[in-house]
Amino acid sequence: MTNFQPRSHSSNTAILETKPIIVARDVEKWYDNGFHVLKGVSSTINQGEVVVLMGPSGSGKSTFIRTFNGLEPYQKGRIEIDGTLIAHNQKGIELLRREVGMVFQQFNLFPHLTVLKNITLGPTHLRGLSKPQAKANAMQLLAKVGIAHQANKYPGQLSGGQQQRVAIARALAMQPKVMLFDEPTSALDPEMVREVLDVMRSLAESGMTMVCVTHEVGFAREVADRIIFLADGTLVADTTPDEFFNNPKEERLQKFLAQILH
Amino acid sequence: MDEFTLSRIFINLIIATKWTLILSAIAFIGGGIVGFIVMLMRLSASKWLRGVSFVYVEFFQGTPLLLQLFLAFFGLSVVFGINLSPLVAATLALTGFTSAFLADIWRGSIESLPPGQWEAGSAIGFGYLKQMQLIILPQAVKSAIAPTIGFLVQVIKGTSLASIIGFTELSRSAALINNVTLQSLLIFGLAGLIYFAVCYPLSTWSQYLEKKLAYET
């Protein structure tokens, strides 16, 4: 059902391009209550890579991904998106955010707009697309995520899985350089997880650069190029899925895997 | 001397009702415009703007409307050395009063939206004003409309206080006619019925909208 433009890319082949898209250096963040949530996390995400962020709850993985588009401010360190420094409340951050698509756990679709308008809102107002152009693009994206027939419904009329697929289409409509997924299947009923993961899988196969916070082991194992493991605000491991699941070296990671793999 | 027949009393009260409605409209339009600005200030990132608007809202909500009318009518003339007409003074006081309450009603509607709506707008790349215009206000209007109309009823009744500073609207007109005819029960009863006839449909409408809009979301 899902079918994005394919490009030679799979978890087993080497990445051809190594142009860094996201560069995080020693990122530190404290919450307002003083809690030290990120304790100097560094990582580089290259063009075309699919990186999965895993870790126990409270490890800072969601916070970390949210610093990539300035939704969470950080106090120390440096994050660059495609060579441009990103910082919270910085002037021009809106321009950077256009290049970074984000999919949220709670979908966050706009309930007062139809599915189609949800998707065309950004492109018409920020990318200067005409309404017919934006609509044509949106319909194409909706076809790719398998819900073109729902275009004129309101988000409240769709199932959770369908809403999340609309949210993915909405983010893609801005033609971002990288897509961030913040626990995209955690709020879904179990039978709807698959349809969202299928869309993400096909998006990964099309060559999109993706960073995903997720607990979906199957997706991480089969789709990710790299898995980053965070615990207590520290980057514990950054390795291939094979090493991650079959040969974990760090004790903290071994403990985590023992718990999630039963 | 002219006899005050029932029909003449009624006609006079209806004419005075016109001023009650005009004053209500002025209060509501002025209060709406100022209230919208105060609401934006309350939601602003600037501590200074938030502080000023907080004091403004608390002042008008924490003091009686009657006192605000006195301050506008007598107080401002002392400060500026000019005599404000009752209409101007009533406009100022009612605008302040109405704006303070509308700012709070509308701020509540905006703050009751899930933060995810702002975040989704930000993530797409919208700035603050575009988020307000395209995403936040269209949703907030829905939950604000019923309490706003409900408050309009309070404003219409509140305009009766303007009679104290000599503005001849429905209440003062009733009092003046009563001074001549001394038919208190009839005249104030009629005035009350007119207020009720204006306010009751609005109250009912507000309750209807509240149910209807809540059901659709």
mmCIF file of N, CA and C in Angstrom, chain A residues 22 24-25 41-46 49-54 64 224-230 234-244 248-250 253:
data_model
loop_
_atom_site.group_PDB
_atom_site.id
_atom_site.type_symbol
_atom_site.label_atom_id
_atom_site.label_comp_id
_atom_site.label_asym_id
_atom_site.label_seq_id
_atom_site.Cartn_x
_atom_site.Cartn_y
_atom_site.Cartn_z
ATOM 1 N N ILE A 22 22.487 16.115 10.824
ATOM 2 C CA ILE A 22 22.357 16.599 12.208
ATOM 3 C C ILE A 22 23.663 16.329 12.930
ATOM 4 N N ALA A 24 25.161 16.872 16.699
ATOM 5 C CA ALA A 24 24.955 17.289 18.090
ATOM 6 C C ALA A 24 26.266 17.102 18.835
ATOM 7 N N ARG A 25 26.688 18.160 19.521
ATOM 8 C CA ARG A 25 27.962 18.110 20.252
ATOM 9 C C ARG A 25 27.757 18.462 21.714
ATOM 10 N N VAL A 41 25.416 14.939 25.415
ATOM 11 C CA VAL A 41 25.178 13.903 24.404
ATOM 12 C C VAL A 41 25.687 14.390 23.047
ATOM 13 N N SER A 42 26.460 13.562 22.383
ATOM 14 C CA SER A 42 26.981 13.888 21.055
ATOM 15 C C SER A 42 26.586 12.799 20.070
ATOM 16 N N SER A 43 26.207 13.229 18.871
ATOM 17 C CA SER A 43 25.916 12.242 17.834
ATOM 18 C C SER A 43 25.844 12.946 16.494
ATOM 19 N N THR A 44 26.140 12.214 15.444
ATOM 20 C CA THR A 44 26.028 12.762 14.099
ATOM 21 C C THR A 44 25.114 11.867 13.279
ATOM 22 N N ILE A 45 24.166 12.495 12.602
ATOM 23 C CA ILE A 45 23.275 11.725 11.739
ATOM 24 C C ILE A 45 23.507 12.146 10.304
ATOM 25 N N ASN A 46 23.861 11.177 9.484
ATOM 26 C CA ASN A 46 24.219 11.477 8.102
ATOM 27 C C ASN A 46 23.026 11.371 7.178
ATOM 28 N N GLU A 49 20.516 8.247 6.476
ATOM 29 C CA GLU A 49 20.568 7.279 7.564
ATOM 30 C C GLU A 49 19.225 7.161 8.274
ATOM 31 N N VAL A 50 18.954 5.957 8.776
ATOM 32 C CA VAL A 50 17.807 5.765 9.666
ATOM 33 C C VAL A 50 18.372 5.402 11.032
ATOM 34 N N VAL A 51 18.166 6.305 11.980
ATOM 35 C CA VAL A 51 18.731 6.109 13.312
ATOM 36 C C VAL A 51 17.585 5.956 14.301
ATOM 37 N N VAL A 52 17.652 4.911 15.088
ATOM 38 C CA VAL A 52 16.631 4.701 16.121
ATOM 39 C C VAL A 52 17.237 5.054 17.474
ATOM 40 N N LEU A 53 16.467 5.822 18.255
ATOM 41 C CA LEU A 53 16.872 6.168 19.616
ATOM 42 C C LEU A 53 16.087 5.299 20.571
ATOM 43 N N MET A 54 16.798 4.554 21.400
ATOM 44 C CA MET A 54 16.114 3.725 22.393
ATOM 45 C C MET A 54 16.631 4.065 23.765
ATOM 46 N N PHE A 64 15.960 14.705 23.706
ATOM 47 C CA PHE A 64 17.078 14.860 22.781
ATOM 48 C C PHE A 64 16.579 15.112 21.354
ATOM 49 N N ALA A 224 16.617 0.096 11.003
ATOM 50 C CA ALA A 224 17.623 1.078 11.426
ATOM 51 C C ALA A 224 19.001 0.765 10.854
ATOM 52 N N ASP A 225 19.735 1.801 10.524
ATOM 53 C CA ASP A 225 21.153 1.655 10.211
ATOM 54 C C ASP A 225 21.962 1.634 11.498
ATOM 55 N N ARG A 226 21.504 2.451 12.452
ATOM 56 C CA ARG A 226 22.211 2.562 13.727
ATOM 57 C C ARG A 226 21.183 2.667 14.833
ATOM 58 N N ILE A 227 21.534 2.182 15.986
ATOM 59 C CA ILE A 227 20.691 2.379 17.156
ATOM 60 C C ILE A 227 21.521 3.117 18.213
ATOM 61 N N ILE A 228 20.935 4.192 18.703
ATOM 62 C CA ILE A 228 21.585 4.937 19.785
ATOM 63 C C ILE A 228 20.835 4.616 21.064
ATOM 64 N N PHE A 229 21.574 4.253 22.092
ATOM 65 C CA PHE A 229 20.946 3.914 23.355
ATOM 66 C C PHE A 229 21.293 4.966 24.400
ATOM 67 N N LEU A 230 20.261 5.581 24.943
ATOM 68 C CA LEU A 230 20.447 6.600 25.985
ATOM 69 C C LEU A 230 19.956 6.056 27.315
ATOM 70 N N THR A 234 22.645 10.058 29.275
ATOM 71 C CA THR A 234 23.978 9.814 28.720
ATOM 72 C C THR A 234 23.866 8.854 27.545
ATOM 73 N N LEU A 235 24.672 9.080 26.527
ATOM 74 C CA LEU A 235 24.701 8.161 25.402
ATOM 75 C C LEU A 235 25.544 6.951 25.805
ATOM 76 N N VAL A 236 24.870 5.795 25.882
ATOM 77 C CA VAL A 236 25.555 4.597 26.351
ATOM 78 C C VAL A 236 26.121 3.803 25.176
ATOM 79 N N ALA A 237 25.342 3.709 24.098
ATOM 80 C CA ALA A 237 25.804 2.940 22.942
ATOM 81 C C ALA A 237 25.328 3.584 21.654
ATOM 82 N N ASP A 238 26.117 3.440 20.612
ATOM 83 C CA ASP A 238 25.749 3.944 19.283
ATOM 84 C C ASP A 238 26.306 2.925 18.301
ATOM 85 N N THR A 239 25.452 2.021 17.847
ATOM 86 C CA THR A 239 25.983 0.866 17.141
ATOM 87 C C THR A 239 24.980 0.317 16.128
ATOM 88 N N THR A 240 25.356 -0.706 15.395
ATOM 89 C CA THR A 240 24.456 -1.307 14.402
ATOM 90 C C THR A 240 23.407 -2.155 15.124
ATOM 91 N N PRO A 241 22.263 -2.378 14.472
ATOM 92 C CA PRO A 241 21.235 -3.215 15.104
ATOM 93 C C PRO A 241 21.761 -4.596 15.464
ATOM 94 N N ASP A 242 22.609 -5.141 14.607
ATOM 95 C CA ASP A 242 23.134 -6.474 14.858
ATOM 96 C C ASP A 242 23.916 -6.515 16.163
ATOM 97 N N GLU A 243 24.855 -5.565 16.297
ATOM 98 C CA GLU A 243 25.649 -5.479 17.534
ATOM 99 C C GLU A 243 24.748 -5.193 18.730
ATOM 100 N N PHE A 244 23.789 -4.316 18.486
ATOM 101 C CA PHE A 244 22.919 -3.841 19.563
ATOM 102 C C PHE A 244 22.152 -5.009 20.193
ATOM 103 N N PRO A 248 25.454 -7.053 22.703
ATOM 104 C CA PRO A 248 25.545 -5.799 23.466
ATOM 105 C C PRO A 248 26.699 -5.863 24.469
ATOM 106 N N LYS A 249 27.512 -4.816 24.478
ATOM 107 C CA LYS A 249 28.692 -4.851 25.343
ATOM 108 C C LYS A 249 28.436 -4.166 26.680
ATOM 109 N N GLU A 250 27.670 -3.077 26.628
ATOM 110 C CA GLU A 250 27.506 -2.286 27.845
ATOM 111 C C GLU A 250 26.526 -2.964 28.790
ATOM 112 N N LEU A 253 22.997 -1.533 28.811
ATOM 113 C CA LEU A 253 22.233 -1.954 27.639
ATOM 114 C C LEU A 253 21.770 -3.399 27.776
#
